[in-house]
PDB file of C-alpha atoms in Angstrom:
ATOM      1  CA  MET C   1     119.684 110.761  76.111  1.00  0.00           C
ATOM      2  CA  GLU C   2     119.873 114.630  77.436  1.00  0.00           C
ATOM      3  CA  THR C   3     122.031 116.766  79.305  1.00  0.00           C
ATOM      4  CA  ILE C   4     119.656 118.875  81.032  1.00  0.00           C
ATOM      5  CA  ILE C   5     121.632 120.889  83.167  1.00  0.00           C
ATOM      6  CA  THR C   6     124.254 123.167  81.590  1.00  0.00           C
ATOM      7  CA  GLY C   7     127.547 122.932  81.616  1.00  0.00           C
ATOM      8  CA  THR C   8     127.518 118.970  82.684  1.00  0.00           C
ATOM      9  CA  SER C   9     128.956 117.321  79.505  1.00  0.00           C
ATOM     10  CA  GLY C  10     132.479 117.347  80.454  1.00  0.00           C
ATOM     11  CA  ILE C  11     134.520 115.232  82.483  1.00  0.00           C
ATOM     12  CA  LEU C  12     134.692 118.457  85.102  1.00  0.00           C
ATOM     13  CA  GLY C  13     130.986 118.808  84.519  1.00  0.00           C
ATOM     14  CA  MET C  14     130.128 115.406  85.254  1.00  0.00           C
ATOM     15  CA  ALA C  15     132.592 115.503  88.530  1.00  0.00           C
ATOM     16  CA  ALA C  16     131.184 118.462  89.690  1.00  0.00           C
ATOM     17  CA  VAL C  17     127.477 116.844  89.324  1.00  0.00           C
ATOM     18  CA  ALA C  18     128.724 113.610  91.072  1.00  0.00           C
ATOM     19  CA  ALA C  19     130.212 116.089  93.868  1.00  0.00           C
ATOM     20  CA  VAL C  20     126.501 117.706  94.725  1.00  0.00           C
ATOM     21  CA  ILE C  21     124.643 114.565  94.493  1.00  0.00           C
ATOM     22  CA  ILE C  22     127.121 112.769  97.162  1.00  0.00           C
ATOM     23  CA  GLY C  23     126.806 116.161  99.106  1.00  0.00           C
ATOM     24  CA  PHE C  24     122.877 116.382  98.637  1.00  0.00           C
ATOM     25  CA  VAL C  25     123.123 112.812  99.989  1.00  0.00           C
ATOM     26  CA  PHE C  26     124.728 113.011 102.863  1.00  0.00           C
ATOM     27  CA  VAL C  27     122.719 116.436 103.764  1.00  0.00           C
ATOM     28  CA  ASN C  28     119.625 115.006 102.859  1.00  0.00           C
ATOM     29  CA  ALA C  29     119.779 111.980 105.177  1.00  0.00           C
ATOM     30  CA  THR C  30     121.001 114.465 108.035  1.00  0.00           C
ATOM     31  CA  ALA C  31     118.076 116.716 107.547  1.00  0.00           C
ATOM     32  CA  LEU C  32     115.394 113.537 107.512  1.00  0.00           C
ATOM     33  CA  GLY C  33     117.346 112.083 110.361  1.00  0.00           C
ATOM     34  CA  TYR C  34     116.647 115.205 112.394  1.00  0.00           C
ATOM     35  CA  ILE C  35     113.274 116.200 110.952  1.00  0.00           C
ATOM     36  CA  GLU C  36     112.090 112.505 112.215  1.00  0.00           C
ATOM     37  CA  ARG C  37     113.582 112.520 115.400  1.00  0.00           C
ATOM     38  CA  LYS C  38     111.516 115.880 116.001  1.00  0.00           C
ATOM     39  CA  LEU C  39     108.614 114.597 114.739  1.00  0.00           C
ATOM     40  CA  CYS C  40     108.619 111.539 116.780  1.00  0.00           C
ATOM     41  CA  GLY C  41     109.147 113.781 120.014  1.00  0.00           C
ATOM     42  CA  HIS C  42     106.018 115.716 118.808  1.00  0.00           C
ATOM     43  CA  PHE C  43     104.040 112.490 117.955  1.00  0.00           C
ATOM     44  CA  GLN C  44     105.053 111.212 121.554  1.00  0.00           C
ATOM     45  CA  ARG C  45     104.090 114.713 123.219  1.00  0.00           C
ATOM     46  CA  ARG C  46     108.010 115.085 123.844  1.00  0.00           C
ATOM     47  CA  LEU C  47     110.844 118.123 122.217  1.00  0.00           C
ATOM     48  CA  GLY C  48     112.745 115.668 120.584  1.00  0.00           C
ATOM     49  CA  PRO C  49     116.671 116.821 120.330  1.00  0.00           C
ATOM     50  CA  MET C  50     116.722 120.131 122.152  1.00  0.00           C
ATOM     51  CA  GLU C  51     120.553 120.194 123.310  1.00  0.00           C
ATOM     52  CA  VAL C  52     123.118 120.588 120.717  1.00  0.00           C
ATOM     53  CA  GLY C  53     122.364 123.763 118.782  1.00  0.00           C
ATOM     54  CA  TRP C  54     119.301 125.634 118.474  1.00  0.00           C
ATOM     55  CA  HIS C  55     116.310 123.124 119.289  1.00  0.00           C
ATOM     56  CA  GLY C  56     118.952 120.272 118.565  1.00  0.00           C
ATOM     57  CA  ILE C  57     119.467 120.812 114.997  1.00  0.00           C
ATOM     58  CA  LEU C  58     123.240 120.086 115.457  1.00  0.00           C
ATOM     59  CA  GLN C  59     122.667 116.658 116.985  1.00  0.00           C
ATOM     60  CA  MET C  60     122.565 114.644 113.705  1.00  0.00           C
ATOM     61  CA  PRO C  61     125.713 115.900 112.671  1.00  0.00           C
ATOM     62  CA  VAL C  62     127.680 115.285 116.253  1.00  0.00           C
ATOM     63  CA  ASP C  63     125.810 111.636 116.029  1.00  0.00           C
ATOM     64  CA  GLY C  64     127.309 111.452 112.540  1.00  0.00           C
ATOM     65  CA  ILE C  65     131.207 112.083 113.935  1.00  0.00           C
ATOM     66  CA  LYS C  66     130.525 109.825 116.889  1.00  0.00           C
ATOM     67  CA  LEU C  67     129.760 106.561 114.154  1.00  0.00           C
ATOM     68  CA  ILE C  68     132.526 107.990 111.947  1.00  0.00           C
ATOM     69  CA  ALA C  69     134.819 107.915 115.396  1.00  0.00           C
ATOM     70  CA  LYS C  70     133.947 104.779 116.222  1.00  0.00           C
ATOM     71  CA  GLN C  71     136.099 101.999 115.301  1.00  0.00           C
ATOM     72  CA  LEU C  72     134.491  99.149 112.941  1.00  0.00           C
ATOM     73  CA  ILE C  73     134.526  96.204 114.689  1.00  0.00           C
ATOM     74  CA  ALA C  74     133.586  93.041 112.593  1.00  0.00           C
ATOM     75  CA  PRO C  75     133.011  89.411 114.419  1.00  0.00           C
ATOM     76  CA  ARG C  76     134.872  86.284 113.882  1.00  0.00           C
ATOM     77  CA  ASN C  77     133.800  83.989 110.722  1.00  0.00           C
ATOM     78  CA  VAL C  78     132.415  87.080 108.624  1.00  0.00           C
ATOM     79  CA  ALA C  79     132.660  86.941 105.218  1.00  0.00           C
ATOM     80  CA  GLY C  80     135.775  89.459 104.710  1.00  0.00           C
ATOM     81  CA  ILE C  81     135.582  91.864 102.022  1.00  0.00           C
ATOM     82  CA  LEU C  82     131.559  91.211 101.382  1.00  0.00           C
ATOM     83  CA  PHE C  83     130.566  91.601 105.069  1.00  0.00           C
ATOM     84  CA  TYR C  84     132.450  95.659 104.414  1.00  0.00           C
ATOM     85  CA  LEU C  85     131.105  95.976 100.589  1.00  0.00           C
ATOM     86  CA  SER C  86     127.723  95.789 101.856  1.00  0.00           C
ATOM     87  CA  PRO C  87     126.967  98.992 103.227  1.00  0.00           C
ATOM     88  CA  LEU C  88     128.947 100.632  99.986  1.00  0.00           C
ATOM     89  CA  LEU C  89     126.540  98.451  97.626  1.00  0.00           C
ATOM     90  CA  ALA C  90     123.779  99.601  99.778  1.00  0.00           C
ATOM     91  CA  LEU C  91     124.381 103.478  99.397  1.00  0.00           C
ATOM     92  CA  ALA C  92     125.694 103.479  95.837  1.00  0.00           C
ATOM     93  CA  PRO C  93     122.784 102.472  93.765  1.00  0.00           C
ATOM     94  CA  VAL C  94     120.133 104.536  95.306  1.00  0.00           C
ATOM     95  CA  ALA C  95     121.867 107.454  94.697  1.00  0.00           C
ATOM     96  CA  LEU C  96     122.113 107.258  91.296  1.00  0.00           C
ATOM     97  CA  PRO C  97     118.228 107.636  90.244  1.00  0.00           C
ATOM     98  CA  LEU C  98     119.186 111.420  91.510  1.00  0.00           C
ATOM     99  CA  LEU C  99     120.853 112.019  88.192  1.00  0.00           C
ATOM    100  CA  VAL C 100     117.658 111.364  86.180  1.00  0.00           C
ATOM    101  CA  MET C 101     115.166 112.816  88.723  1.00  0.00           C
ATOM    102  CA  PRO C 102     113.560 116.569  87.197  1.00  0.00           C
ATOM    103  CA  PHE C 103     113.620 118.632  90.295  1.00  0.00           C
ATOM    104  CA  ALA C 104     112.751 121.826  87.766  1.00  0.00           C
ATOM    105  CA  PRO C 105     112.620 122.002  84.218  1.00  0.00           C
ATOM    106  CA  ARG C 106     116.218 123.123  83.710  1.00  0.00           C
ATOM    107  CA  LEU C 107     117.495 121.211  86.877  1.00  0.00           C
ATOM    108  CA  GLN C 108     117.875 117.741  85.531  1.00  0.00           C
ATOM    109  CA  ALA C 109     121.509 116.132  85.127  1.00  0.00           C
ATOM    110  CA  LEU C 110     120.248 113.849  82.515  1.00  0.00           C
ATOM    111  CA  ASP C 111     116.823 112.990  80.815  1.00  0.00           C
ATOM    112  CA  LEU C 112     116.562 109.331  79.620  1.00  0.00           C
ATOM    113  CA  GLU C 113     114.061 107.895  77.353  1.00  0.00           C
ATOM    114  CA  THR C 114     113.785 105.059  79.810  1.00  0.00           C
ATOM    115  CA  GLY C 115     114.194 107.245  82.571  1.00  0.00           C
ATOM    116  CA  LEU C 116     111.592 105.322  84.884  1.00  0.00           C
ATOM    117  CA  VAL C 117     113.346 101.884  84.111  1.00  0.00           C
ATOM    118  CA  PHE C 118     116.909 103.387  85.200  1.00  0.00           C
ATOM    119  CA  VAL C 119     115.648 104.301  88.734  1.00  0.00           C
ATOM    120  CA  LEU C 120     113.329 100.809  89.393  1.00  0.00           C
ATOM    121  CA  ALA C 121     116.902  98.879  88.218  1.00  0.00           C
ATOM    122  CA  MET C 122     118.819 100.903  90.775  1.00  0.00           C
ATOM    123  CA  MET C 123     116.583 100.793  93.725  1.00  0.00           C
ATOM    124  CA  SER C 124     116.325  96.963  93.229  1.00  0.00           C
ATOM    125  CA  PHE C 125     120.008  96.882  93.840  1.00  0.00           C
ATOM    126  CA  ASN C 126     119.216  97.621  97.300  1.00  0.00           C
ATOM    127  CA  THR C 127     117.985  94.176  98.029  1.00  0.00           C
ATOM    128  CA  PHE C 128     121.143  92.167  96.769  1.00  0.00           C
ATOM    129  CA  ALA C 129     123.136  94.350  99.270  1.00  0.00           C
ATOM    130  CA  VAL C 130     120.793  93.700 102.115  1.00  0.00           C
ATOM    131  CA  PHE C 131     120.887  90.102 101.282  1.00  0.00           C
ATOM    132  CA  LEU C 132     124.960  89.907 101.126  1.00  0.00           C
ATOM    133  CA  ALA C 133     124.926  92.053 104.270  1.00  0.00           C
ATOM    134  CA  GLY C 134     122.916  89.262 106.332  1.00  0.00           C
ATOM    135  CA  TRP C 135     124.539  86.255 104.730  1.00  0.00           C
ATOM    136  CA  SER C 136     128.357  87.857 105.336  1.00  0.00           C
ATOM    137  CA  SER C 137     127.609  88.576 109.106  1.00  0.00           C
ATOM    138  CA  ASN C 138     127.509  84.975 110.036  1.00  0.00           C
ATOM    139  CA  ASN C 139     124.463  85.568 112.346  1.00  0.00           C
ATOM    140  CA  ASN C 140     120.786  83.834 112.789  1.00  0.00           C
ATOM    141  CA  TYR C 141     119.488  87.129 113.462  1.00  0.00           C
ATOM    142  CA  SER C 142     120.934  88.709 110.599  1.00  0.00           C
ATOM    143  CA  MET C 143     120.061  86.227 108.121  1.00  0.00           C
ATOM    144  CA  ILE C 144     116.929  85.748 108.999  1.00  0.00           C
ATOM    145  CA  GLY C 145     116.342  89.715 108.905  1.00  0.00           C
ATOM    146  CA  ALA C 146     118.207  89.295 105.589  1.00  0.00           C
ATOM    147  CA  LEU C 147     115.347  86.492 104.214  1.00  0.00           C
ATOM    148  CA  ARG C 148     112.455  88.928 105.284  1.00  0.00           C
ATOM    149  CA  SER C 149     113.843  92.169 103.340  1.00  0.00           C
ATOM    150  CA  VAL C 150     114.367  89.747 100.396  1.00  0.00           C
ATOM    151  CA  ALA C 151     110.859  88.044 100.406  1.00  0.00           C
ATOM    152  CA  GLN C 152     109.071  91.847 101.083  1.00  0.00           C
ATOM    153  CA  ASN C 153     111.033  93.354  98.554  1.00  0.00           C
ATOM    154  CA  ILE C 154     110.276  90.816  95.561  1.00  0.00           C
ATOM    155  CA  SER C 155     106.572  90.840  97.045  1.00  0.00           C
ATOM    156  CA  TYR C 156     106.244  94.897  97.139  1.00  0.00           C
ATOM    157  CA  GLU C 157     108.139  95.841  93.972  1.00  0.00           C
ATOM    158  CA  ILE C 158     105.569  93.909  91.583  1.00  0.00           C
ATOM    159  CA  PRO C 159     102.580  96.241  92.877  1.00  0.00           C
ATOM    160  CA  ILE C 160     105.051  99.280  92.447  1.00  0.00           C
ATOM    161  CA  LEU C 161     105.753  98.158  88.733  1.00  0.00           C
ATOM    162  CA  LEU C 162     101.746  97.778  88.448  1.00  0.00           C
ATOM    163  CA  SER C 163     101.153 101.054  89.429  1.00  0.00           C
ATOM    164  CA  LEU C 164     103.841 102.263  87.380  1.00  0.00           C
ATOM    165  CA  LEU C 165     102.728 101.016  83.955  1.00  0.00           C
ATOM    166  CA  THR C 166      99.504 102.304  84.828  1.00  0.00           C
ATOM    167  CA  VAL C 167     100.569 105.843  84.301  1.00  0.00           C
ATOM    168  CA  VAL C 168     103.091 104.646  81.695  1.00  0.00           C
ATOM    169  CA  PHE C 169     100.150 103.544  79.787  1.00  0.00           C
ATOM    170  CA  LEU C 170      98.361 106.557  79.905  1.00  0.00           C
ATOM    171  CA  ALA C 171     101.266 109.068  79.251  1.00  0.00           C
ATOM    172  CA  ARG C 172     102.799 106.530  76.632  1.00  0.00           C
ATOM    173  CA  SER C 173     106.498 107.695  77.784  1.00  0.00           C
ATOM    174  CA  LEU C 174     109.195 105.993  80.207  1.00  0.00           C
ATOM    175  CA  SER C 175     110.878 109.570  80.502  1.00  0.00           C
ATOM    176  CA  LEU C 176     110.410 111.086  83.974  1.00  0.00           C
ATOM    177  CA  ARG C 177     110.725 114.893  82.442  1.00  0.00           C
ATOM    178  CA  HIS C 178     107.897 113.769  80.012  1.00  0.00           C
ATOM    179  CA  LEU C 179     105.701 112.560  82.433  1.00  0.00           C
ATOM    180  CA  VAL C 180     105.797 115.438  84.525  1.00  0.00           C
ATOM    181  CA  GLN C 181     105.234 117.995  81.266  1.00  0.00           C
ATOM    182  CA  VAL C 182     102.033 115.884  80.093  1.00  0.00           C
ATOM    183  CA  GLN C 183     100.557 116.937  83.708  1.00  0.00           C
ATOM    184  CA  GLU C 184     100.534 120.061  82.940  1.00  0.00           C
ATOM    185  CA  PRO C 185      98.056 122.007  84.263  1.00  0.00           C
ATOM    186  CA  LEU C 186      96.281 118.700  85.805  1.00  0.00           C
ATOM    187  CA  TRP C 187      98.084 116.174  87.571  1.00  0.00           C
ATOM    188  CA  PHE C 188      97.506 112.489  86.888  1.00  0.00           C
ATOM    189  CA  PHE C 189      96.276 112.138  90.723  1.00  0.00           C
ATOM    190  CA  LEU C 190      93.404 114.238  89.627  1.00  0.00           C
ATOM    191  CA  GLN C 191      93.138 113.491  86.066  1.00  0.00           C
ATOM    192  CA  HIS C 192      92.279 110.010  86.118  1.00  0.00           C
ATOM    193  CA  PRO C 193      90.738 107.549  88.806  1.00  0.00           C
ATOM    194  CA  SER C 194      92.895 104.908  88.085  1.00  0.00           C
ATOM    195  CA  ALA C 195      96.063 107.158  88.329  1.00  0.00           C
ATOM    196  CA  ALA C 196      94.590 108.106  91.893  1.00  0.00           C
ATOM    197  CA  ILE C 197      94.351 104.300  92.553  1.00  0.00           C
ATOM    198  CA  ALA C 198      97.615 103.602  91.444  1.00  0.00           C
ATOM    199  CA  PHE C 199      98.923 106.279  93.711  1.00  0.00           C
ATOM    200  CA  ILE C 200      97.748 104.846  96.774  1.00  0.00           C
ATOM    201  CA  ILE C 201      98.967 101.140  95.663  1.00  0.00           C
ATOM    202  CA  PHE C 202     102.642 102.718  95.111  1.00  0.00           C
ATOM    203  CA  PHE C 203     102.854 104.648  97.925  1.00  0.00           C
ATOM    204  CA  ILE C 204     101.734 101.647 100.420  1.00  0.00           C
ATOM    205  CA  ALA C 205     104.315  99.345  98.185  1.00  0.00           C
ATOM    206  CA  ALA C 206     107.177 101.785  98.686  1.00  0.00           C
ATOM    207  CA  ILE C 207     106.339 102.251 102.665  1.00  0.00           C
ATOM    208  CA  ALA C 208     107.180  98.416 102.645  1.00  0.00           C
ATOM    209  CA  GLU C 209     109.643  97.979  99.946  1.00  0.00           C
ATOM    210  CA  THR C 210     111.992 100.621 102.405  1.00  0.00           C
ATOM    211  CA  ASN C 211     111.217  98.462 105.148  1.00  0.00           C
ATOM    212  CA  ARG C 212     109.591 101.073 107.306  1.00  0.00           C
ATOM    213  CA  SER C 213     107.016 100.574 110.446  1.00  0.00           C
ATOM    214  CA  PRO C 214     104.624  99.173 109.895  1.00  0.00           C
ATOM    215  CA  PHE C 215     106.158  96.900 107.606  1.00  0.00           C
ATOM    216  CA  ASP C 216     109.745  96.806 109.269  1.00  0.00           C
ATOM    217  CA  LEU C 217     109.364  92.998 109.740  1.00  0.00           C
ATOM    218  CA  PRO C 218     113.618  93.050 108.469  1.00  0.00           C
ATOM    219  CA  GLU C 219     114.596  95.130 111.195  1.00  0.00           C
ATOM    220  CA  ALA C 220     111.875  94.139 114.133  1.00  0.00           C
ATOM    221  CA  GLU C 221     113.977  94.853 117.177  1.00  0.00           C
ATOM    222  CA  SER C 222     111.661  92.929 119.587  1.00  0.00           C
ATOM    223  CA  GLU C 223     112.308  89.623 116.911  1.00  0.00           C
ATOM    224  CA  LEU C 224     115.791  89.878 115.138  1.00  0.00           C
ATOM    225  CA  THR C 225     117.815  92.747 117.593  1.00  0.00           C
ATOM    226  CA  ALA C 226     118.326  94.892 114.588  1.00  0.00           C
ATOM    227  CA  GLY C 227     118.018  92.355 111.425  1.00  0.00           C
ATOM    228  CA  PHE C 228     120.400  93.078 108.923  1.00  0.00           C
ATOM    229  CA  HIS C 229     122.668  94.991 110.315  1.00  0.00           C
ATOM    230  CA  THR C 230     123.022  93.826 113.789  1.00  0.00           C
ATOM    231  CA  GLU C 231     126.702  93.200 113.501  1.00  0.00           C
ATOM    232  CA  TYR C 232     127.242  96.193 111.892  1.00  0.00           C
ATOM    233  CA  GLY C 233     128.220  99.404 113.965  1.00  0.00           C
ATOM    234  CA  GLY C 234     130.241 102.764 113.066  1.00  0.00           C
ATOM    235  CA  ILE C 235     130.459 104.238 109.759  1.00  0.00           C
ATOM    236  CA  ALA C 236     128.808 100.836 108.301  1.00  0.00           C
ATOM    237  CA  PHE C 237     125.754 101.492 110.480  1.00  0.00           C
ATOM    238  CA  ALA C 238     125.681 105.498 109.241  1.00  0.00           C
ATOM    239  CA  LEU C 239     125.783 104.287 105.555  1.00  0.00           C
ATOM    240  CA  PHE C 240     123.169 101.982 106.081  1.00  0.00           C
ATOM    241  CA  MET C 241     120.762 104.716 107.570  1.00  0.00           C
ATOM    242  CA  ILE C 242     121.864 107.230 104.839  1.00  0.00           C
ATOM    243  CA  ALA C 243     120.563 104.764 102.455  1.00  0.00           C
ATOM    244  CA  GLU C 244     117.361 104.028 103.970  1.00  0.00           C
ATOM    245  CA  TYR C 245     116.734 107.748 104.288  1.00  0.00           C
ATOM    246  CA  THR C 246     117.679 107.972 100.487  1.00  0.00           C
ATOM    247  CA  CYS C 247     115.791 105.136  99.222  1.00  0.00           C
ATOM    248  CA  MET C 248     112.861 106.972 100.845  1.00  0.00           C
ATOM    249  CA  PHE C 249     113.234 110.191  99.254  1.00  0.00           C
ATOM    250  CA  ILE C 250     113.721 108.359  96.045  1.00  0.00           C
ATOM    251  CA  ASN C 251     110.491 106.926  96.335  1.00  0.00           C
ATOM    252  CA  CYS C 252     108.767 110.031  97.740  1.00  0.00           C
ATOM    253  CA  CYS C 253     110.382 111.679  94.267  1.00  0.00           C
ATOM    254  CA  LEU C 254     109.106 109.185  92.193  1.00  0.00           C
ATOM    255  CA  ALA C 255     105.942 109.587  93.341  1.00  0.00           C
ATOM    256  CA  THR C 256     106.151 113.254  92.825  1.00  0.00           C
ATOM    257  CA  ALA C 257     107.014 113.185  89.572  1.00  0.00           C
ATOM    258  CA  VAL C 258     105.020 110.605  88.330  1.00  0.00           C
ATOM    259  CA  PHE C 259     101.439 111.031  89.934  1.00  0.00           C
ATOM    260  CA  LEU C 260     101.702 114.638  91.443  1.00  0.00           C
ATOM    261  CA  GLY C 261     102.881 116.701  88.773  1.00  0.00           C
ATOM    262  CA  GLY C 262     106.492 117.177  89.376  1.00  0.00           C
ATOM    263  CA  TRP C 263     107.446 120.685  89.252  1.00  0.00           C
ATOM    264  CA  GLN C 264     104.089 121.706  88.172  1.00  0.00           C
ATOM    265  CA  GLY C 265     102.105 123.856  90.681  1.00  0.00           C
ATOM    266  CA  LEU C 266      98.803 123.902  89.235  1.00  0.00           C
ATOM    267  CA  TRP C 267      97.401 127.167  87.819  1.00  0.00           C
ATOM    268  CA  LEU C 268     100.420 128.873  89.699  1.00  0.00           C
ATOM    269  CA  PRO C 269     102.646 130.336  87.599  1.00  0.00           C
ATOM    270  CA  LEU C 270     106.353 129.383  89.052  1.00  0.00           C
ATOM    271  CA  GLY C 271     109.733 130.275  87.913  1.00  0.00           C
ATOM    272  CA  ALA C 272     112.853 128.043  87.942  1.00  0.00           C
ATOM    273  CA  TYR C 273     113.565 128.185  91.688  1.00  0.00           C
ATOM    274  CA  GLY C 274     109.965 128.098  92.483  1.00  0.00           C
ATOM    275  CA  SER C 275     109.431 124.751  90.329  1.00  0.00           C
ATOM    276  CA  GLY C 276     112.381 123.370  92.160  1.00  0.00           C
ATOM    277  CA  LEU C 277     110.812 124.490  95.646  1.00  0.00           C
ATOM    278  CA  VAL C 278     107.253 122.843  94.761  1.00  0.00           C
ATOM    279  CA  PHE C 279     108.560 119.725  93.638  1.00  0.00           C
ATOM    280  CA  LEU C 280     110.722 119.223  96.573  1.00  0.00           C
ATOM    281  CA  ILE C 281     107.683 120.755  99.129  1.00  0.00           C
ATOM    282  CA  LYS C 282     105.799 117.703  97.406  1.00  0.00           C
ATOM    283  CA  ALA C 283     108.182 114.913  97.979  1.00  0.00           C
ATOM    284  CA  TYR C 284     108.747 116.321 101.548  1.00  0.00           C
ATOM    285  CA  ALA C 285     105.262 115.786 102.373  1.00  0.00           C
ATOM    286  CA  LEU C 286     105.089 112.412 101.474  1.00  0.00           C
ATOM    287  CA  MET C 287     107.972 111.912 103.675  1.00  0.00           C
ATOM    288  CA  PHE C 288     105.998 113.673 106.698  1.00  0.00           C
ATOM    289  CA  VAL C 289     103.669 110.836 105.882  1.00  0.00           C
ATOM    290  CA  ILE C 290     105.761 108.116 105.967  1.00  0.00           C
ATOM    291  CA  ILE C 291     107.130 108.874 109.455  1.00  0.00           C
ATOM    292  CA  TRP C 292     103.897 109.838 110.463  1.00  0.00           C
ATOM    293  CA  CYS C 293     102.874 106.104 109.898  1.00  0.00           C
ATOM    294  CA  ARG C 294     106.015 104.749 111.147  1.00  0.00           C
ATOM    295  CA  TRP C 295     105.049 106.355 114.946  1.00  0.00           C
ATOM    296  CA  THR C 296     101.231 105.507 114.495  1.00  0.00           C
ATOM    297  CA  PHE C 297     100.695 102.028 113.393  1.00  0.00           C
ATOM    298  CA  PRO C 298     102.041  99.259 114.913  1.00  0.00           C
ATOM    299  CA  ARG C 299     104.042  96.459 112.881  1.00  0.00           C
ATOM    300  CA  VAL C 300     101.935  93.990 111.371  1.00  0.00           C
ATOM    301  CA  ARG C 301     102.982  89.902 111.365  1.00  0.00           C
ATOM    302  CA  PHE C 302     104.766  88.581 108.344  1.00  0.00           C
ATOM    303  CA  ASP C 303     102.137  86.413 106.958  1.00  0.00           C
ATOM    304  CA  GLN C 304      99.768  89.741 106.898  1.00  0.00           C
ATOM    305  CA  LEU C 305     102.527  91.613 105.429  1.00  0.00           C
ATOM    306  CA  MET C 306     102.597  88.662 102.509  1.00  0.00           C
ATOM    307  CA  ASN C 307      98.775  88.396 102.175  1.00  0.00           C
ATOM    308  CA  PHE C 308      98.470  92.020 102.007  1.00  0.00           C
ATOM    309  CA  SER C 309     100.254  92.067  98.996  1.00  0.00           C
ATOM    310  CA  TRP C 310      99.536  89.070  97.007  1.00  0.00           C
ATOM    311  CA  LYS C 311      96.123  88.737  98.017  1.00  0.00           C
ATOM    312  CA  TYR C 312      95.218  92.561  97.993  1.00  0.00           C
ATOM    313  CA  LEU C 313      97.746  95.004  96.376  1.00  0.00           C
ATOM    314  CA  ILE C 314      99.082  92.889  93.458  1.00  0.00           C
ATOM    315  CA  PRO C 315      94.962  91.884  92.032  1.00  0.00           C
ATOM    316  CA  ILE C 316      93.822  95.303  92.831  1.00  0.00           C
ATOM    317  CA  GLY C 317      97.040  97.097  90.956  1.00  0.00           C
ATOM    318  CA  LEU C 318      96.510  94.612  88.128  1.00  0.00           C
ATOM    319  CA  GLY C 319      92.608  95.240  87.571  1.00  0.00           C
ATOM    320  CA  ASN C 320      93.525  99.099  88.060  1.00  0.00           C
ATOM    321  CA  PHE C 321      95.781  98.888  85.534  1.00  0.00           C
ATOM    322  CA  VAL C 322      93.074  97.094  82.979  1.00  0.00           C
ATOM    323  CA  LEU C 323      90.672  99.826  83.679  1.00  0.00           C
ATOM    324  CA  ALA C 324      92.975 102.510  82.548  1.00  0.00           C
ATOM    325  CA  ALA C 325      93.824 100.293  79.502  1.00  0.00           C
ATOM    326  CA  LEU C 326      89.975 100.437  79.017  1.00  0.00           C
ATOM    327  CA  MET C 327      89.259 103.666  79.769  1.00  0.00           C
ATOM    328  CA  THR C 328      91.660 104.968  77.350  1.00  0.00           C
ATOM    329  CA  LYS C 329      90.260 103.091  74.313  1.00  0.00           C
ATOM    330  CA  ILE C 330      87.082 104.046  75.107  1.00  0.00           C
TER     331      ILE C 330
END
């Protein structure tokens, strides 16, 4: 384990890193919420938020203040402390992968030799938080949404693992920093056909794992009102939304680091700031595609969702992994 950012080894340094990460999580979620609402408007030939600030740029902070000011009302017979703990359990683990994300050569809090495993472990905690929220709400809609989410996450974590294992086999490392470094000057997505296939599998599975349309079955409004967070309002609902946007961003950062060269700009000479900017441009470009898919494709049925993973993504991912192994041995 190596500390990359200078001055983060002491207690004050770690506290500063934690404060920066917490601030970034909230600011990033606010920005992504605004971007999605504006893109949604333009996709539907509207303008989106326009009233609060220039082109509605202050709409999301105002909405956040409104949610914070609202009273947190819990229905009768909820599971007490577990009901209130679920939003925090949903947000805290998905923010931790930012510690090991290599945004630039000198912009990474921790370089773990098993950084990829750490990210996947933290992201899997979201499943427990969602199930806990549905079960503790004492609501049939919430429980059905939670069960759907658990089944969906388990089904789509397998193709994610298979796609990442393909790249790990090619790079022979679990360190995210090393995975980025070995992609100089050509990204894995462009180097190996198996890596390109793995990227497509990962991206589709990541959309499903974050419960985004067209795979948003756990929150299907026409069927389950609001799914597992039906009974949540105010700051608790806001925390779930922040966790969702953060999970999306982490998946896009992971795809950028593993498949798209991270801070590498192909053959372009980049400085310290330019490298970080290139990483964020790639991640936000993937976020744009996820938002684009949400407002383009209709929601699939739950049986189609499960069949797509078990009958298509997992067999293709397994075959692609074997293909990568054969290509490296030949």
